[in-house]
CSV table of C-alpha atoms in Angstrom, one decimal:
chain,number,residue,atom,x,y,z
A,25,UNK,CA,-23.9,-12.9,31.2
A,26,UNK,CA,-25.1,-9.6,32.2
A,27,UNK,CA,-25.5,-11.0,36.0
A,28,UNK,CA,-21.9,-12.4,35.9
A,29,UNK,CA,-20.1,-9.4,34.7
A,30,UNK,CA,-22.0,-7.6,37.6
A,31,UNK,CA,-20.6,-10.0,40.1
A,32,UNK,CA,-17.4,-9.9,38.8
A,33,UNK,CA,-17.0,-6.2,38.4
A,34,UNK,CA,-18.2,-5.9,42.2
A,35,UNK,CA,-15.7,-8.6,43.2
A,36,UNK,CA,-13.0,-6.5,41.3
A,37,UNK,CA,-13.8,-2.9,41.8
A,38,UNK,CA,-16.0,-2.2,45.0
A,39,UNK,CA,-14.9,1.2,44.7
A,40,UNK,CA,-16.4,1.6,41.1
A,41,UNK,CA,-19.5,0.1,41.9
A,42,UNK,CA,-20.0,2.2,44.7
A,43,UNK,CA,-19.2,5.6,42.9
A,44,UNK,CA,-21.5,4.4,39.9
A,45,UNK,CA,-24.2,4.1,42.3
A,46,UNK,CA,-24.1,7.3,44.3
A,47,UNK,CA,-24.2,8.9,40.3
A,48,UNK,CA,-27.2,7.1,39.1
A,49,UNK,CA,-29.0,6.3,42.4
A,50,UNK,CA,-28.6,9.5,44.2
A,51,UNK,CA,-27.2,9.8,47.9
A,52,UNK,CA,-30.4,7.7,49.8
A,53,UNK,CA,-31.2,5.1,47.3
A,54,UNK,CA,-27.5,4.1,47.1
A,55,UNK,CA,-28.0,2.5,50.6
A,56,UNK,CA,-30.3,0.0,48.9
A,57,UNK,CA,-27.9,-2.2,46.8
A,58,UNK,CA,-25.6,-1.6,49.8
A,59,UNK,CA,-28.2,-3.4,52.0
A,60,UNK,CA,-29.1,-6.3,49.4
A,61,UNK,CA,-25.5,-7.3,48.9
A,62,UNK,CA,-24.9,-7.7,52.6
A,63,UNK,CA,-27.8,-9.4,53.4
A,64,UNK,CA,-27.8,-11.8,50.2
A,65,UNK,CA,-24.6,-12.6,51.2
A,66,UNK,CA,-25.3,-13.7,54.6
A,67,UNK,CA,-29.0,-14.6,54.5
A,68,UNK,CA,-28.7,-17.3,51.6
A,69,UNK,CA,-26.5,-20.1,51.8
A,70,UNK,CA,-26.4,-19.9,48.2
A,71,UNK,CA,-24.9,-16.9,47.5
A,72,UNK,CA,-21.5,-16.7,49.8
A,73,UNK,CA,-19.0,-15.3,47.2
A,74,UNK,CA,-20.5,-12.2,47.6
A,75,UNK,CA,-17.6,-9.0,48.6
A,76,UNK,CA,-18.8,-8.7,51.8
A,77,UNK,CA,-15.2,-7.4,53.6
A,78,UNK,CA,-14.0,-5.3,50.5
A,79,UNK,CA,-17.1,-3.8,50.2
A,80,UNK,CA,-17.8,-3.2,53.4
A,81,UNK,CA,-14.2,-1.1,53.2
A,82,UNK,CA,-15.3,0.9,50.0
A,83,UNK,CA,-18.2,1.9,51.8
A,84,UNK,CA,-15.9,3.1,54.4
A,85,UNK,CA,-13.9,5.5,52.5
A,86,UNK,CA,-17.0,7.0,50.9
A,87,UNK,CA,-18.4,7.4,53.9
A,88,UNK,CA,-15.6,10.2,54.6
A,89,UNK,CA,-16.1,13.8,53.8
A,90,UNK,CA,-17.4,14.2,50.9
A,91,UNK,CA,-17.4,10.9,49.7
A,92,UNK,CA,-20.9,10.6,49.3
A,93,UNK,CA,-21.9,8.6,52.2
A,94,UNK,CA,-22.7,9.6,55.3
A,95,UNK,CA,-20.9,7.3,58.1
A,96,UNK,CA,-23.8,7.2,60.8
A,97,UNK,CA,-26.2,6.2,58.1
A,98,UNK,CA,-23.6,3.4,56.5
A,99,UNK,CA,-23.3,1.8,59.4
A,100,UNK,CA,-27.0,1.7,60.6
A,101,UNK,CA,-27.6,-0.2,56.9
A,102,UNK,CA,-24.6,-2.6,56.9
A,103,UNK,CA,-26.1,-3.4,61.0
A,104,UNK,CA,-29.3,-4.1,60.0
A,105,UNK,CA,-28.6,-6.1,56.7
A,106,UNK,CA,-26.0,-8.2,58.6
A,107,UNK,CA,-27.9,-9.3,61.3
A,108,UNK,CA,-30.9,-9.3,59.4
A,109,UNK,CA,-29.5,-11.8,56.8
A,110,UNK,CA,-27.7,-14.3,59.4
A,111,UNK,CA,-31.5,-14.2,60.9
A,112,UNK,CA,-33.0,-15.2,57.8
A,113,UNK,CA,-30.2,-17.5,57.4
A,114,UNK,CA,-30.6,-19.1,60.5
A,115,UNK,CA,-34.4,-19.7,60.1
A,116,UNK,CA,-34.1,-20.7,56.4
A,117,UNK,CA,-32.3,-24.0,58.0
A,118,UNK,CA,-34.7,-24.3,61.1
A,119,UNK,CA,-37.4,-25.1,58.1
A,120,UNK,CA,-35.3,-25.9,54.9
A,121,UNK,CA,-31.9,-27.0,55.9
A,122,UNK,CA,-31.7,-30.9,55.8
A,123,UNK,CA,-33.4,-30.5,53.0
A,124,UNK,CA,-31.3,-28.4,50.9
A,125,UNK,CA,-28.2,-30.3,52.5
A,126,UNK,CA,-29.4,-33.5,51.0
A,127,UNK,CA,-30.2,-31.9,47.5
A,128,UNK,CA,-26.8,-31.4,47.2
A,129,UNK,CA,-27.6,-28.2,45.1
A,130,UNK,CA,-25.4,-25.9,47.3
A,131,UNK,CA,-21.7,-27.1,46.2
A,132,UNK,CA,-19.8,-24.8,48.9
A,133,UNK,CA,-21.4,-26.6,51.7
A,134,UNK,CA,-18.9,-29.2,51.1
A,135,UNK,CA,-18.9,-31.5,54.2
A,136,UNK,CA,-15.7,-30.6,54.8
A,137,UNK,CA,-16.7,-27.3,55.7
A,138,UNK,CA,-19.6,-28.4,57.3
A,139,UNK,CA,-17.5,-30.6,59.4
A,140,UNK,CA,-15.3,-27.9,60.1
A,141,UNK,CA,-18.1,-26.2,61.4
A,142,UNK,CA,-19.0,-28.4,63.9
A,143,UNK,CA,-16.0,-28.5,65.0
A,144,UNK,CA,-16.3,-24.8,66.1
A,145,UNK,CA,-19.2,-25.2,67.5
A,146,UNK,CA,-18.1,-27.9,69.3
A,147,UNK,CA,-15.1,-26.1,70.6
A,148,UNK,CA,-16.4,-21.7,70.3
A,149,UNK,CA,-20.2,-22.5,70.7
A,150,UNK,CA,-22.1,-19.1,70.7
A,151,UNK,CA,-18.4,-17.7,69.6
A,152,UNK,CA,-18.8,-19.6,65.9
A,153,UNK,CA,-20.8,-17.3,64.8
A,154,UNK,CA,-18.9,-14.0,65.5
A,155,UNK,CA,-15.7,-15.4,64.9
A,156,UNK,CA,-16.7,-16.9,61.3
A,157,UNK,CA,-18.1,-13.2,60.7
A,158,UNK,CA,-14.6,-12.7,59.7
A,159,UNK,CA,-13.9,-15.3,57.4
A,160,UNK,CA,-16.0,-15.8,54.0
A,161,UNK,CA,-18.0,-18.6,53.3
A,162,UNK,CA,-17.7,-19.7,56.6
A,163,UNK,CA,-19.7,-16.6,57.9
A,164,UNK,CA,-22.4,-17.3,55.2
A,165,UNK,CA,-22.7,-20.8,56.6
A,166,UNK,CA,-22.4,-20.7,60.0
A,167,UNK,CA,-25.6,-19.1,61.2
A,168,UNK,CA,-27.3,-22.2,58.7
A,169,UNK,CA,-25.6,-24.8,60.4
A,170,UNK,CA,-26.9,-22.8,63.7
A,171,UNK,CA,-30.0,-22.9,62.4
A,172,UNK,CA,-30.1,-26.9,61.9
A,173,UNK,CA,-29.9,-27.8,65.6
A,174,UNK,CA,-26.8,-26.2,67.1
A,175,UNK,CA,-28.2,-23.3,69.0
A,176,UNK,CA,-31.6,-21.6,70.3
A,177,UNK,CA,-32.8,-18.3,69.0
A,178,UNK,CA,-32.5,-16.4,71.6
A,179,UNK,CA,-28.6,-17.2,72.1
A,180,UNK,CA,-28.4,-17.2,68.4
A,181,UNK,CA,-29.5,-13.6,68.4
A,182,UNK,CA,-27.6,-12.3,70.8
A,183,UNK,CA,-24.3,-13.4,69.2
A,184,UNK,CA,-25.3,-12.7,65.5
A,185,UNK,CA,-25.7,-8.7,67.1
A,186,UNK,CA,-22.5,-8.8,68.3
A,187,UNK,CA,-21.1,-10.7,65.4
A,188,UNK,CA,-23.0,-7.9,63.2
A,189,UNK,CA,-21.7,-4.9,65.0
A,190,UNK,CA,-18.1,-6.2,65.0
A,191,UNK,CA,-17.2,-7.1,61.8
A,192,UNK,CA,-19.2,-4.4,60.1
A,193,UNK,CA,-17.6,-1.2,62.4
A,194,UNK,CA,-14.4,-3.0,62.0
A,195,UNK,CA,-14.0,-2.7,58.0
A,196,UNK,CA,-16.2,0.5,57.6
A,197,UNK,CA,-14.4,2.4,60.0
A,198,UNK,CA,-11.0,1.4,59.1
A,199,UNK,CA,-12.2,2.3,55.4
A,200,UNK,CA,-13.4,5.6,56.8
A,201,UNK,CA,-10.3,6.6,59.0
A,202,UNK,CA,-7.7,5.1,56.5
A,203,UNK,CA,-9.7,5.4,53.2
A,204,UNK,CA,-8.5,9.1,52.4
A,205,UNK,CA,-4.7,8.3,52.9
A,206,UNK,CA,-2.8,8.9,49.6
A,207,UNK,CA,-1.0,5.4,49.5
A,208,UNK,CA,-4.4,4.1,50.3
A,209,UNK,CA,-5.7,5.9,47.3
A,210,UNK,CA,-3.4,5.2,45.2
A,211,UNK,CA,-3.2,1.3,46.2
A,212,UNK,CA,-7.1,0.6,47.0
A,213,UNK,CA,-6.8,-2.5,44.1
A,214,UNK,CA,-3.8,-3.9,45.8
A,215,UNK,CA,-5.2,-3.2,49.4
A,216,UNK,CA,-9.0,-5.1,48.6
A,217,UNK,CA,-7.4,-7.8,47.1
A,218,UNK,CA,-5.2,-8.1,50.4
A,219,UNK,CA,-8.3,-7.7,52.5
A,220,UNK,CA,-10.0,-10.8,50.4
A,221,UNK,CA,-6.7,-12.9,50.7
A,222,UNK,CA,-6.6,-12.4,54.7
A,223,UNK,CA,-9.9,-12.9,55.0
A,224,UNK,CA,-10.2,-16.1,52.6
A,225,UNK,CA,-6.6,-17.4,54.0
A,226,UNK,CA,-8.4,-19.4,57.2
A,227,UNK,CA,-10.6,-20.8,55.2
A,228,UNK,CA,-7.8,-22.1,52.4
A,229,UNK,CA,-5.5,-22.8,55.8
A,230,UNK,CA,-8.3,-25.2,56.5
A,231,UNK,CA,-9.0,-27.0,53.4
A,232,UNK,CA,-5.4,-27.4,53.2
A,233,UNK,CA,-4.7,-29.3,56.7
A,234,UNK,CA,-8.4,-31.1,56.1
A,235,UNK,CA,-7.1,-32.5,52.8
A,236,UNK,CA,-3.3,-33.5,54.5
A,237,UNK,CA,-5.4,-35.4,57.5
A,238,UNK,CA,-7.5,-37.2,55.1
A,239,UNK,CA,-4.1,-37.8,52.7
A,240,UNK,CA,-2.4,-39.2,56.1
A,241,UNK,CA,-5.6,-41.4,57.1
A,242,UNK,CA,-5.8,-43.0,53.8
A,243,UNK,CA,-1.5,-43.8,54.5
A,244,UNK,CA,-2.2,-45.0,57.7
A,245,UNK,CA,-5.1,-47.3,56.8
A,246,UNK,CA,-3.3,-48.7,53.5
A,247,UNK,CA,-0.5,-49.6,55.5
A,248,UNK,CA,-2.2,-51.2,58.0
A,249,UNK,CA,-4.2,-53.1,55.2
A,250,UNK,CA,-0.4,-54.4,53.9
């Protein structure tokens, strides 16, 4: 239970979390959790409900003047752990992945999103896996699905930096520049919530016009059946 109030606090109250570990952990060793999150997040399939954006964005607003973080350093740990963990990711699936596909033990990897998937890499290619940096779930998967065929490392790599840099400047530094502004402060509930709903929205935008094609194919084929 412990484990799930954790997760759920951290899905709630990035900013909380954050402040609670810069008490107890001290200003250097609150980098570590910082790192683990991200990298969890995008290095093991199994784990893609992790806060990735919102917390990302805390970190941000700490990393201001005298926040407790210091913005060079934040962004040098979020780098590393993303494109570190879509690494791992990707080579987790180059040994592990059909195997853990036909388990069936990761739910998320629905084949609906896995069809999705291939869809983007069908149409983006080496653009999949920076776009789906910005969209959950699909971010944690993407670099997996790489990993099973769709790409070669060196390609791979070269778009997972890219991928990395982008999406983590773009929510630390907005968090950063913006973090300090009273409405900000005085909304930062409202406003991470927000940042998980645009983020999530693709992903629910998807699901929604998957499970209206599948509605309409199973019309089409019971009418042709009558």
């Amino acid at each position: 239970m412990e484990i799930i109030d954790f997760f759920v606090n951290l899905l709630s109250d990035p900013r909380g979390a954050i402040a609670g570990w810069i008490i107890t952990l001290g200003p250097v060793m609150v980098y570590t959790p910082l790192w683990l999150i991200v990298f969890v997040e995008t290095g093991l399939v199994f784990f893609p409900f992790l806060p990735g954006d919102s917390l990302l964005f805390a970190a941000g607003v700490f990393s201001a003047d005298g926040g407790g973080l210091n913005v060079v350093a934040t962004l040098l740990v979020f780098y590393t752990a993303a494109i570190l963990g879509n690494t791992s990711n990707y080579w987790i699936a180059r040994f592990f992945g059909k195997r853990i596909i036909d388990s069936g033990k990761v739910k998320a990897l629905t084949p609906e999103r896995m069809a999705k998937l291939d869809h983007f890499f069908e149409k983006y290619g080496g653009l999949t896996i920076v776009i789906t940096r910005f969209m959950p779930f699909f971010r944690t998967f993407a670099p997996f699905i790489a990993g099973t065929g769709h790409m070669n490392f060196g390609k791979f790599t070269l778009f997972n930096c890219i991928g990395g840099i982008a999406w983590v400047s773009l929510f630390v530094l907005v968090g950063y520049f913006f973090g300090g502004v009273p409405f900000v402060q005085e909304h930062f509930e409202v406003i991470v919530l927000g940042i998980v709903a645009v983020s999530v929205a693709p992903a629910i935008i998807g699901a929604v016009k998957a499970a209206l094609s599948t509605r309409k194919k199973k019309a089409s084929a019971a009418q042709d059946a009558e």
